[in-house]
Coordinates of C-alpha atoms and ligand atoms in Angstrom, one line a residue:
M750 CA -82.5 159.8 128.8
T751 CA -83.5 161.8 125.6
K752 CA -80.6 163.7 124.1
L753 CA -81.5 166.8 121.7
E754 CA -79.2 168.1 119.1
V755 CA -79.9 171.3 117.1
L756 CA -80.2 170.4 113.6
I757 CA -81.8 173.6 112.1
S758 CA -81.7 176.8 114.0
K759 CA -84.7 179.3 114.3
E760 CA -82.8 181.9 112.2
Q761 CA -82.3 179.3 109.4
I762 CA -85.9 178.4 109.6
D763 CA -87.2 182.0 109.6
K764 CA -85.0 182.8 106.5
R765 CA -86.1 179.7 104.6
V766 CA -89.8 180.4 105.5
G767 CA -89.4 183.7 104.1
E768 CA -88.0 182.4 100.8
L769 CA -90.8 179.8 100.5
A770 CA -93.3 182.5 101.3
A771 CA -91.9 184.6 98.3
D772 CA -92.1 181.7 95.9
I773 CA -95.8 180.9 97.0
R774 CA -96.7 184.6 96.9
R775 CA -95.6 184.7 93.3
D776 CA -97.3 181.7 92.2
Y777 CA -100.7 182.3 94.2
A778 CA -101.2 186.2 94.2
D779 CA -104.3 186.1 92.2
K780 CA -105.7 182.5 93.1
D781 CA -107.3 183.1 96.5
P782 CA -105.6 180.0 97.8
L783 CA -106.8 177.8 100.8
L784 CA -104.0 176.6 103.1
I785 CA -104.7 173.1 104.4
G786 CA -102.7 172.1 107.4
A787 CA -102.5 168.5 108.9
L788 CA -102.7 168.8 112.6
K789 CA -101.1 168.9 114.9
G790 CA -97.7 169.1 113.5
S791 CA -98.2 171.8 110.9
F792 CA -99.6 174.5 113.1
V793 CA -96.3 176.4 113.8
F794 CA -95.1 176.2 110.3
M795 CA -98.5 177.1 108.8
S796 CA -98.6 180.2 111.3
D797 CA -95.2 181.4 110.3
L798 CA -95.6 180.8 106.6
M799 CA -99.1 182.4 106.5
R800 CA -97.8 185.5 108.2
K801 CA -95.0 185.9 105.7
L802 CA -97.1 185.5 102.6
N803 CA -98.6 188.9 102.6
I804 CA -101.6 188.0 100.3
P805 CA -105.0 187.1 101.4
V806 CA -105.4 183.4 102.2
E807 CA -107.8 181.1 104.2
V808 CA -107.0 178.3 106.3
E809 CA -108.5 175.0 107.1
F810 CA -107.1 172.0 109.0
V811 CA -107.4 168.3 108.9
R812 CA -106.4 165.9 111.7
L813 CA -104.9 162.8 110.6
S814 CA -103.3 160.0 112.7
S815 CA -100.7 157.3 111.8
Y816 CA -98.3 157.4 114.6
G817 CA -99.2 155.8 117.9
A818 CA -96.9 156.6 120.8
G819 CA -93.0 156.3 119.9
T820 CA -91.0 157.0 116.9
E821 CA -92.3 154.5 114.5
T822 CA -95.5 155.0 112.2
S823 CA -98.1 152.4 112.3
G824 CA -98.4 152.7 108.4
K825 CA -102.2 153.0 108.7
V826 CA -103.5 156.5 108.1
K827 CA -106.9 157.5 109.6
L828 CA -109.0 160.8 109.3
V829 CA -109.8 162.1 112.7
Q830 CA -111.3 165.3 111.6
G831 CA -112.1 166.3 107.9
I832 CA -112.9 169.7 106.3
K833 CA -116.5 170.9 106.0
T834 CA -115.7 173.8 103.5
P835 CA -116.5 173.2 100.0
L836 CA -113.1 172.6 98.2
K837 CA -114.6 172.4 94.5
D838 CA -112.7 174.6 92.2
R839 CA -110.3 176.0 95.1
H840 CA -106.6 176.4 94.7
L841 CA -105.4 174.2 97.6
L842 CA -101.9 174.5 99.2
V843 CA -101.3 171.7 101.8
V844 CA -98.9 172.6 104.4
E845 CA -97.0 169.8 106.2
D846 CA -94.6 169.6 108.9
I847 CA -92.4 166.6 107.9
V848 CA -92.7 164.3 105.0
D849 CA -91.5 160.6 106.2
T850 CA -93.0 157.5 104.4
G851 CA -95.3 159.8 102.4
L852 CA -98.3 157.7 103.4
T853 CA -100.1 160.6 105.4
L854 CA -99.8 162.9 102.4
H855 CA -100.7 160.4 100.0
F856 CA -104.0 159.8 101.9
L857 CA -104.6 163.5 102.3
L858 CA -104.0 164.3 98.7
D859 CA -106.4 161.6 97.6
Y860 CA -108.8 162.8 100.2
L861 CA -108.5 166.5 98.7
Q862 CA -108.6 165.4 95.0
R863 CA -112.0 163.7 95.6
R864 CA -113.4 167.1 96.3
K865 CA -112.5 168.4 92.9
P866 CA -110.3 171.4 93.8
A867 CA -108.9 173.6 90.9
S868 CA -105.4 172.5 91.9
V869 CA -103.5 170.9 94.9
K870 CA -99.9 171.7 95.6
L871 CA -97.8 170.6 98.6
C872 CA -95.5 172.7 100.9
A873 CA -93.6 170.8 103.4
L874 CA -91.1 172.2 106.0
L875 CA -89.0 169.0 106.2
D876 CA -88.4 166.0 103.8
K877 CA -86.8 162.8 105.1
P878 CA -86.6 161.0 101.8
S879 CA -84.6 158.0 103.0
R880 CA -87.8 156.6 104.5
R881 CA -90.2 157.1 101.5
V882 CA -92.7 154.4 100.9
V883 CA -94.9 156.1 98.5
D884 CA -93.9 159.1 96.1
V885 CA -95.3 162.5 96.9
P886 CA -94.7 165.6 95.0
I887 CA -93.3 168.4 97.1
D888 CA -93.8 171.6 95.4
Y889 CA -92.2 173.8 97.9
L890 CA -89.7 172.4 100.5
G891 CA -87.9 173.8 103.4
F892 CA -85.2 171.6 104.1
T893 CA -84.2 167.8 103.5
V894 CA -83.2 166.0 106.9
P895 CA -81.4 162.9 107.6
N896 CA -83.0 159.7 108.7
K897 CA -83.3 160.6 112.5
F898 CA -86.3 161.5 114.6
I899 CA -86.9 165.2 114.5
V900 CA -88.7 167.5 117.2
G901 CA -89.3 171.3 117.5
C902 CA -91.1 173.9 115.4
G903 CA -94.4 172.1 116.0
I904 CA -93.1 168.6 115.6
D905 CA -93.4 166.3 118.7
F906 CA -92.1 163.2 120.3
N907 CA -94.9 161.6 122.4
E908 CA -96.4 165.2 122.5
E909 CA -93.3 166.9 124.1
F910 CA -90.9 169.3 122.3
R911 CA -93.5 170.9 120.0
Y912 CA -92.8 174.5 121.6
L913 CA -89.1 174.6 120.8
P914 CA -88.3 177.3 118.3
D915 CA -85.4 175.4 116.6
I916 CA -85.4 171.9 115.0
Y917 CA -83.6 169.2 116.9
T918 CA -82.7 165.5 116.3
V919 CA -83.8 163.1 119.2
E920 CA -81.5 160.4 120.4
E921 CA -82.6 158.0 123.3
Q922 CA -79.8 157.0 125.5
Ligands
IMP2417 P1 -95.7 159.8 107.0 O1 -96.9 159.5 106.7 O2 -94.6 158.8 107.3 O3 -95.0 160.6 105.8 O4 -95.4 160.8 108.3 C1 -96.1 162.1 108.4 C2 -96.3 162.4 109.8 O5 -95.6 161.6 110.7 C3 -95.6 163.8 110.0 O6 -96.7 164.7 109.7 C4 -95.4 163.8 111.4 O7 -96.5 164.2 112.0 C5 -94.9 162.4 111.7 N1 -93.4 162.2 111.6 C6 -92.8 161.8 110.6 N2 -91.4 161.9 110.9 C7 -91.5 162.5 112.3 C8 -90.1 162.7 113.0 O8 -89.1 162.6 112.6 N3 -90.6 163.4 114.2 C9 -91.9 163.5 114.6 N4 -92.8 163.2 113.8 C10 -92.7 162.7 112.7

């Protein structure tokens, strides 16, 4: 049986995303930023953040895979779908759902840097620092979470629970 427990409520998420949006708006107001989301997990956070930013932005998505079925990362990141839009001299803001080992973002930041953008920064809704394998600089962070498996707000467990508005920890019983 799968047991879910609320870790962060939708009201807390909403408030924090508003605060992040205010910080990003201040830093990017005159920079015509391009938001880069990593599918599928980031799409809910991306959509909430983008609508609170209140400045003109463009969005692109990449699709990366590292998790097979289950709760353990395979450790090998693969690019399933890249970005065709030129990124040269653009100010990129990567929008990620959760940073765990850091391997996915390390791979993505390298992929983006090769396209010679003007700048690359990172915004993550959740950080699970206890499991970090490679260091990644998070410029805008929503919440730090404990070393538990997380679902909700776009984040899944075997494709389930993405639709839940709150953030939960999952326990298999
Ligand atoms: P990393 O490469 O280990 O940092 O993992 C990054 C990706 O793994 C995230 O974008 C998520 O898609 C997925 N992930 C990491 N931790 C969790 C979790 O607790 N629940 C669901 N997905 C997770």
